[in-house]
Amino acid sequence: MRNTTEILGVQFDVLTMEEAVGKVMGFFDGKGNRFICTPNPEIVMEAQKDSQLMGILKAADLVVPDGIGIVWASKFTGKRIKERVAGYDLAMNVLKEMAVEGKTAYFFGGAPGVAASAAKKLMKDHPGLKIIGTRNGYFSAKEEKEIISEIKRLSPDMLFVGLGAPKQEKWIYENLRFTGAKVAIGIGGSFDVMAGNLKRAPKIYQKLGLEWFYRLIKQPSRWKRMMRLPVFVIKVLVNKK
Ligand code: UDP
């Protein structure tokens, strides 16, 4: 049984990073395909008007808070989520465990060459890690079929999809069962960070819950999507009443 708490219609798992990693590793032993979503407040807001996305978040096997705003909002639900479980950090922690257990990964997404250089760098840093295939995230309908059969041929234990949210969640929902992968996770721009092309916010920003602010300064083009943040805060407070 999952221990979840609802934030604006989305059920979030109430667990720590360590517990989340344990849960993902447990998925490898189970039957069927499992998928993990890591929504931030922007995605929760998007799901308010995108019923397909809301349905996907409801169908996910593990939903953890990528944004500090979700951790904050959980305070008003009666079941407090202790910490942020950022998609990038969860992916890195799971990959480290996969290296120990000899599980295989496939990296799908990002600009040409990015997933491949992320894979190369990670395998160098983590001996034992098996990233058995990579593919960039720009494709035609015909190429998409080829990508799916290539992943199926390799049948990795876990598929990491970095197409940006919510594109990656929709892609996983539609295609995971055809890929032969046991587990999938959408990780946004994480390949860019893993490849060393994009820096995470300094630790102090992360500690203070200000990573979103750092990203806004670095990529001002994100301001439009971030305009959803104040609306999220207001909705959570109104809901509380
Ligand atoms: N991307 C992709 N295919 C697309 C659109 C985007 O592979 O059709 C990749 C893009 O190269 C980047 C990531 O998806 O690596 C999106 O990163 P972003 O930080 O915008 O996503 P978020 O983490 O906010 O979901």
CSV table of N, CA, C and O and ligand atoms in Angstrom, one decimal, residues 40 42 109-111 136-139 162-165 167-168 187-192 198 215 219 222 225, ligand 1:
chain,number,residue,atom,x,y,z
A,40,ASN,N,6.7,19.0,-10.3
A,40,ASN,CA,6.9,20.2,-9.5
A,40,ASN,C,5.6,21.0,-9.6
A,40,ASN,O,4.6,20.6,-10.2
A,42,GLU,N,4.7,23.5,-11.2
A,42,GLU,CA,4.3,23.9,-12.6
A,42,GLU,C,3.5,22.8,-13.2
A,42,GLU,O,2.5,23.0,-13.9
A,109,GLY,N,16.7,11.0,-24.8
A,109,GLY,CA,16.3,12.4,-24.6
A,109,GLY,C,17.5,13.3,-24.7
A,109,GLY,O,18.6,12.9,-24.8
A,110,GLY,N,17.2,14.6,-24.8
A,110,GLY,CA,18.2,15.6,-24.9
A,110,GLY,C,18.6,15.9,-26.3
A,110,GLY,O,18.3,15.2,-27.2
A,111,ALA,N,19.4,16.9,-26.5
A,111,ALA,CA,19.9,17.3,-27.8
A,111,ALA,C,20.9,16.2,-28.3
A,111,ALA,O,21.4,15.5,-27.5
A,136,ASN,N,19.1,10.6,-28.8
A,136,ASN,CA,18.6,11.9,-28.5
A,136,ASN,C,17.1,12.0,-28.6
A,136,ASN,O,16.4,11.1,-29.1
A,137,GLY,N,16.6,13.1,-28.1
A,137,GLY,CA,15.1,13.3,-27.9
A,137,GLY,C,14.4,14.0,-29.1
A,137,GLY,O,13.3,14.5,-28.9
A,138,TYR,N,15.1,14.0,-30.2
A,138,TYR,CA,14.4,14.7,-31.4
A,138,TYR,C,14.2,13.7,-32.5
A,138,TYR,O,15.2,13.1,-33.0
A,139,PHE,N,12.9,13.5,-32.8
A,139,PHE,CA,12.7,12.3,-33.7
A,139,PHE,C,11.4,12.6,-34.5
A,139,PHE,O,10.5,13.3,-34.1
A,162,GLY,N,14.3,11.9,-21.0
A,162,GLY,CA,14.5,13.3,-20.8
A,162,GLY,C,14.0,14.2,-22.0
A,162,GLY,O,14.8,14.7,-22.7
A,163,LEU,N,12.7,14.2,-22.1
A,163,LEU,CA,12.1,15.0,-23.2
A,163,LEU,C,11.4,16.3,-22.7
A,163,LEU,O,10.8,17.0,-23.4
A,164,GLY,N,11.6,16.6,-21.4
A,164,GLY,CA,10.9,17.7,-20.8
A,164,GLY,C,9.5,17.3,-20.4
A,164,GLY,O,8.9,16.4,-21.0
A,165,ALA,N,9.0,17.9,-19.3
A,165,ALA,CA,7.6,17.6,-18.8
A,165,ALA,C,6.6,18.5,-19.5
A,165,ALA,O,6.9,19.7,-19.7
A,167,LYS,N,5.9,16.2,-21.8
A,167,LYS,CA,6.0,15.4,-23.0
A,167,LYS,C,6.5,14.0,-22.6
A,167,LYS,O,6.0,12.9,-23.1
A,168,GLN,N,7.5,13.9,-21.7
A,168,GLN,CA,8.1,12.6,-21.3
A,168,GLN,C,7.1,11.7,-20.6
A,168,GLN,O,7.1,10.5,-20.8
A,187,ILE,N,12.9,12.6,-16.6
A,187,ILE,CA,13.9,13.3,-15.8
A,187,ILE,C,14.2,14.7,-16.4
A,187,ILE,O,15.3,15.3,-16.1
A,188,GLY,N,13.4,15.2,-17.3
A,188,GLY,CA,13.5,16.6,-17.8
A,188,GLY,C,14.9,16.8,-18.4
A,188,GLY,O,15.4,16.1,-19.2
A,189,GLY,N,15.6,17.9,-17.9
A,189,GLY,CA,16.9,18.3,-18.5
A,189,GLY,C,18.0,17.6,-17.8
A,189,GLY,O,19.2,18.1,-17.9
A,190,SER,N,17.8,16.5,-17.1
A,190,SER,CA,18.9,15.9,-16.3
A,190,SER,C,20.1,15.5,-17.1
A,190,SER,O,21.2,15.5,-16.6
A,191,PHE,N,19.9,15.0,-18.3
A,191,PHE,CA,21.0,14.6,-19.1
A,191,PHE,C,22.0,15.7,-19.4
A,191,PHE,O,23.2,15.6,-19.4
A,192,ASP,N,21.4,16.9,-19.5
A,192,ASP,CA,22.3,18.1,-19.7
A,192,ASP,C,23.2,18.3,-18.5
A,192,ASP,O,24.3,18.7,-18.6
A,198,LEU,N,25.1,21.7,-18.2
A,198,LEU,CA,24.3,22.6,-17.5
A,198,LEU,C,24.6,22.4,-16.0
A,198,LEU,O,24.7,21.2,-15.6
A,215,ARG,N,17.4,28.9,-11.3
A,215,ARG,CA,17.1,28.4,-12.7
A,215,ARG,C,16.5,29.6,-13.5
A,215,ARG,O,16.7,29.7,-14.7
A,219,GLN,N,18.1,30.9,-16.8
A,219,GLN,CA,17.3,30.7,-18.0
A,219,GLN,C,16.0,31.6,-17.9
A,219,GLN,O,15.0,31.1,-17.6
A,222,ARG,N,12.4,30.9,-18.8
A,222,ARG,CA,11.5,30.1,-18.0
A,222,ARG,C,10.4,30.9,-17.2
A,222,ARG,O,9.5,30.3,-16.6
A,225,ARG,N,6.6,30.0,-17.6
A,225,ARG,CA,6.0,28.8,-16.9
A,225,ARG,C,6.1,29.0,-15.4
A,225,ARG,O,5.2,28.5,-14.7
B,1,UDP,N1,14.0,17.7,-25.2
B,1,UDP,C1,14.0,16.6,-26.0
B,1,UDP,N2,13.1,16.6,-27.0
B,1,UDP,C2,12.1,17.5,-27.2
B,1,UDP,C3,12.1,18.6,-26.3
B,1,UDP,C4,13.0,18.7,-25.3
B,1,UDP,O1,14.9,15.8,-25.9
B,1,UDP,O2,11.3,17.3,-28.1
B,1,UDP,C5,15.0,17.8,-24.1
B,1,UDP,C6,15.8,19.0,-24.1
B,1,UDP,O3,16.9,18.9,-24.9
B,1,UDP,C7,16.2,19.1,-22.6
B,1,UDP,C8,15.0,18.5,-21.9
B,1,UDP,O4,14.2,17.8,-22.9
B,1,UDP,O5,17.3,18.3,-22.3
B,1,UDP,C9,14.0,19.6,-21.3
B,1,UDP,O6,14.6,20.2,-20.3
B,1,UDP,P1,13.8,21.2,-19.3
B,1,UDP,O7,14.7,21.6,-18.3
B,1,UDP,O8,13.1,22.2,-20.1
B,1,UDP,O9,12.7,20.2,-18.7
B,1,UDP,P2,12.1,20.1,-17.3
B,1,UDP,O10,13.1,19.6,-16.4
B,1,UDP,O11,11.7,21.5,-16.9
B,1,UDP,O12,10.9,19.2,-17.5
